[in-house]
């Protein structure tokens, strides 16, 4: 997996971010439109019933932040850090998140649709009733995740690293899986659904010839 370097974060005040390192903010029933909050430190902040439209969060620190009933639409959070963040009843639509760090993040009742999340790291994350639809997820890290009712629909997962995650019950038949990284015995995909072309690609790496 590629090493992801974390950015340095500015300690400037913002309309919703803590003004000091030990300050936590709770933001509720608010809409932000067209704002640029890049590279700010918003660690441990809480957001409830908040909507972000066309906002920029490039390199922003949301480690251990909590998002409840919150929506992101056409936002850019490329390179942002969401380590140990919680996404509960959240929707991301049309967003750009290249190289975003979701390490150990928690997603429940979450919908991620039409987003470019290529090169992002979701490793050791927890997913409960979450769907990725029409997303670019090239070379993503999905290692050692815990899943319950995780769905993928028409996602490009080319080159993704899924080693150590058990995808039993997950349907990949509409997704691109070329070049994914997993164990030699393919145990990550036992009980998962793949189509014929995908099965041939996967078996090719084991030396089995499909005629």
Short mmCIF file of C-alpha atoms in Angstrom, two decimals:
data_model
loop_
_atom_site.label_atom_id
_atom_site.label_comp_id
_atom_site.label_asym_id
_atom_site.label_seq_id
_atom_site.Cartn_x
_atom_site.Cartn_y
_atom_site.Cartn_z
CA UNK A 1 0.00 0.00 0.00
CA UNK A 2 1.21 3.52 -0.72
CA UNK A 3 2.47 5.58 2.18
CA UNK A 4 0.32 8.64 2.78
CA UNK A 5 2.01 11.66 4.32
CA UNK A 6 -0.17 13.73 6.62
CA UNK A 7 -0.11 17.52 6.17
CA UNK A 8 0.70 20.15 8.75
CA UNK A 9 -2.44 21.92 9.94
CA UNK A 10 -2.96 25.61 10.50
CA UNK A 11 -4.45 26.74 13.81
CA UNK A 12 -6.45 29.62 12.36
CA UNK A 13 -10.00 30.20 13.58
CA UNK A 14 -12.80 29.42 11.16
CA UNK A 15 -16.60 29.65 11.21
CA UNK A 16 -16.84 26.10 12.58
CA UNK A 17 -13.39 24.89 13.63
CA UNK A 18 -11.90 24.97 17.11
CA UNK A 19 -9.83 28.06 17.88
CA UNK A 20 -7.27 26.15 19.92
CA UNK A 21 -5.85 22.68 19.86
CA UNK A 22 -7.91 21.53 22.86
CA UNK A 23 -11.16 23.22 21.75
CA UNK A 24 -14.02 21.15 20.39
CA UNK A 25 -16.90 22.68 18.47
CA UNK A 26 -20.48 21.47 18.02
CA UNK A 27 -22.11 22.83 14.86
CA UNK A 28 -25.80 22.18 14.21
CA UNK A 29 -28.52 23.09 11.67
CA UNK A 30 -26.15 25.05 9.42
CA UNK A 31 -25.42 25.25 5.70
CA UNK A 32 -22.03 26.26 4.31
CA UNK A 33 -21.79 27.12 0.61
CA UNK A 34 -18.67 27.85 -1.43
CA UNK A 35 -16.41 28.14 1.62
CA UNK A 36 -12.72 27.23 1.70
CA UNK A 37 -11.63 25.57 4.94
CA UNK A 38 -8.50 23.93 3.57
CA UNK A 39 -5.74 22.77 5.92
CA UNK A 40 -7.51 23.81 9.10
CA UNK A 41 -7.47 21.73 12.29
CA UNK A 42 -11.02 20.58 13.09
CA UNK A 43 -10.13 17.59 15.24
CA UNK A 44 -12.94 16.22 17.45
CA UNK A 45 -15.50 18.70 16.10
CA UNK A 46 -19.13 17.57 15.94
CA UNK A 47 -21.53 18.33 13.07
CA UNK A 48 -25.26 17.59 13.25
CA UNK A 49 -27.78 18.37 10.49
CA UNK A 50 -25.16 20.35 8.56
CA UNK A 51 -24.92 20.71 4.79
CA UNK A 52 -21.77 21.57 2.86
CA UNK A 53 -22.22 22.77 -0.74
CA UNK A 54 -19.25 23.33 -3.07
CA UNK A 55 -16.87 23.66 -0.13
CA UNK A 56 -13.14 22.96 -0.09
CA UNK A 57 -11.49 20.94 2.68
CA UNK A 58 -8.20 20.02 0.99
CA UNK A 59 -5.80 18.79 3.67
CA UNK A 60 -8.20 19.60 6.53
CA UNK A 61 -7.83 17.64 9.77
CA UNK A 62 -11.12 15.99 10.81
CA UNK A 63 -9.54 13.30 13.00
CA UNK A 64 -12.06 11.95 15.53
CA UNK A 65 -14.74 14.31 14.19
CA UNK A 66 -18.39 13.24 14.29
CA UNK A 67 -20.79 13.85 11.38
CA UNK A 68 -24.46 13.09 11.98
CA UNK A 69 -27.26 13.65 9.45
CA UNK A 70 -24.82 15.68 7.39
CA UNK A 71 -24.42 16.09 3.62
CA UNK A 72 -21.46 16.96 1.39
CA UNK A 73 -22.33 17.99 -2.16
CA UNK A 74 -19.71 18.81 -4.82
CA UNK A 75 -17.04 19.33 -2.16
CA UNK A 76 -13.28 18.76 -2.39
CA UNK A 77 -11.62 17.07 0.57
CA UNK A 78 -8.57 15.72 -1.25
CA UNK A 79 -5.81 14.88 1.19
CA UNK A 80 -8.04 15.51 4.21
CA UNK A 81 -7.62 13.39 7.34
CA UNK A 82 -10.64 11.60 8.83
CA UNK A 83 -8.80 9.21 11.16
CA UNK A 84 -11.28 7.67 13.65
CA UNK A 85 -14.04 9.97 12.34
CA UNK A 86 -17.68 8.87 12.50
CA UNK A 87 -20.13 9.27 9.58
CA UNK A 88 -23.67 8.54 10.75
CA UNK A 89 -26.61 9.11 8.38
CA UNK A 90 -24.30 10.95 5.99
CA UNK A 91 -24.43 11.45 2.22
CA UNK A 92 -21.49 12.40 0.00
CA UNK A 93 -22.52 13.34 -3.52
CA UNK A 94 -20.30 14.43 -6.43
CA UNK A 95 -17.31 15.01 -4.17
CA UNK A 96 -13.58 14.80 -4.86
CA UNK A 97 -11.45 13.07 -2.27
CA UNK A 98 -8.18 12.02 -3.87
CA UNK A 99 -5.76 10.52 -1.36
CA UNK A 100 -8.09 11.14 1.56
CA UNK A 101 -7.19 9.40 4.83
CA UNK A 102 -10.19 7.53 6.30
CA UNK A 103 -8.10 5.23 8.51
CA UNK A 104 -10.29 3.58 11.20
CA UNK A 105 -13.28 5.75 10.20
CA UNK A 106 -16.80 4.52 10.99
CA UNK A 107 -19.63 4.64 8.43
CA UNK A 108 -23.23 3.74 9.26
CA UNK A 109 -26.33 4.54 7.19
CA UNK A 110 -23.97 6.26 4.76
CA UNK A 111 -24.37 6.88 1.01
CA UNK A 112 -21.35 7.83 -1.12
CA UNK A 113 -22.42 8.54 -4.70
CA UNK A 114 -20.62 9.88 -7.75
CA UNK A 115 -17.42 10.62 -5.84
CA UNK A 116 -13.77 10.34 -6.87
CA UNK A 117 -12.03 8.68 -3.93
CA UNK A 118 -9.09 7.19 -5.77
CA UNK A 119 -5.89 6.59 -3.75
CA UNK A 120 -7.78 7.03 -0.47
CA UNK A 121 -7.15 4.88 2.59
CA UNK A 122 -10.14 3.25 4.33
CA UNK A 123 -8.04 0.64 6.12
CA UNK A 124 -9.33 -0.76 9.43
CA UNK A 125 -12.57 1.14 8.90
CA UNK A 126 -15.97 -0.07 10.06
CA UNK A 127 -18.95 -0.08 7.68
CA UNK A 128 -22.51 -0.81 8.71
CA UNK A 129 -25.24 -0.30 6.09
CA UNK A 130 -23.19 1.79 3.68
CA UNK A 131 -23.28 2.08 -0.12
CA UNK A 132 -20.71 3.27 -2.66
CA UNK A 133 -22.38 4.04 -5.99
CA UNK A 134 -20.79 5.25 -9.24
CA UNK A 135 -17.53 6.05 -7.46
CA UNK A 136 -13.91 6.04 -8.64
CA UNK A 137 -11.94 4.09 -6.04
CA UNK A 138 -8.76 3.28 -7.95
CA UNK A 139 -5.89 2.00 -5.79
CA UNK A 140 -7.85 2.55 -2.58
CA UNK A 141 -6.77 0.83 0.62
CA UNK A 142 -9.54 -1.29 2.15
CA UNK A 143 -7.43 -3.49 4.38
CA UNK A 144 -8.65 -5.22 7.54
CA UNK A 145 -12.04 -3.51 7.53
CA UNK A 146 -15.09 -4.76 9.43
CA UNK A 147 -18.25 -4.91 7.32
CA UNK A 148 -21.96 -5.43 7.71
CA UNK A 149 -24.24 -4.65 4.77
CA UNK A 150 -21.68 -2.86 2.61
CA UNK A 151 -22.72 -2.35 -1.02
CA UNK A 152 -20.79 -1.38 -4.16
CA UNK A 153 -22.59 -0.40 -7.37
CA UNK A 154 -20.74 0.54 -10.57
CA UNK A 155 -17.53 1.48 -8.78
CA UNK A 156 -14.08 1.47 -10.38
CA UNK A 157 -11.88 -0.35 -7.86
CA UNK A 158 -9.00 -1.00 -10.25
CA UNK A 159 -5.81 -1.69 -8.33
CA UNK A 160 -7.49 -1.48 -4.90
CA UNK A 161 -5.83 -3.27 -1.99
CA UNK A 162 -8.46 -5.29 -0.10
CA UNK A 163 -6.15 -7.67 1.74
CA UNK A 164 -7.38 -8.78 5.14
CA UNK A 165 -11.02 -7.72 4.70
CA UNK A 166 -13.72 -10.37 4.42
CA UNK A 167 -16.33 -9.33 1.84
CA UNK A 168 -18.76 -12.20 2.41
CA UNK A 169 -22.18 -11.23 1.03
CA UNK A 170 -20.85 -8.25 -0.96
CA UNK A 171 -21.85 -7.95 -4.64
CA UNK A 172 -19.06 -6.73 -6.93
CA UNK A 173 -20.66 -7.76 -10.23
CA UNK A 174 -21.08 -4.19 -11.52
CA UNK A 175 -17.62 -3.02 -10.42
CA UNK A 176 -14.17 -2.95 -12.03
CA UNK A 177 -11.78 -5.16 -10.05
CA UNK A 178 -8.80 -5.43 -12.39
CA UNK A 179 -5.47 -5.58 -10.61
CA UNK A 180 -6.84 -5.70 -7.05
CA UNK A 181 -4.49 -6.90 -4.32
CA UNK A 182 -5.61 -9.70 -2.01
CA UNK A 183 -4.34 -12.94 -0.50
CA UNK A 184 -3.09 -15.74 -2.74
CA UNK A 185 -6.00 -17.96 -1.70
CA UNK A 186 -8.55 -15.18 -2.45
CA UNK A 187 -10.17 -15.75 0.94
CA UNK A 188 -11.23 -12.10 1.13
CA UNK A 189 -13.79 -12.79 -1.62
CA UNK A 190 -15.23 -16.05 -0.29
CA UNK A 191 -18.98 -15.64 -0.22
CA UNK A 192 -18.81 -12.47 -2.34
CA UNK A 193 -20.51 -12.22 -5.75
CA UNK A 194 -18.42 -11.60 -8.87
CA UNK A 195 -19.28 -12.01 -12.56
CA UNK A 196 -17.63 -14.40 -15.02
CA UNK A 197 -15.10 -11.92 -16.38
CA UNK A 198 -14.07 -10.89 -12.88
CA UNK A 199 -13.69 -14.53 -11.82
CA UNK A 200 -11.39 -15.16 -14.79
CA UNK A 201 -9.24 -12.15 -13.88
CA UNK A 202 -8.98 -13.26 -10.26
CA UNK A 203 -8.16 -16.86 -11.07
CA UNK A 204 -5.51 -15.83 -13.58
CA UNK A 205 -3.34 -14.70 -10.69
CA UNK A 206 -3.52 -18.17 -9.14
CA UNK A 207 -2.28 -19.91 -12.25
CA UNK A 208 -5.65 -21.54 -12.93
CA UNK A 209 -6.62 -21.45 -16.62
CA UNK A 210 -10.30 -20.82 -17.37
CA UNK A 211 -11.38 -22.16 -20.76
#
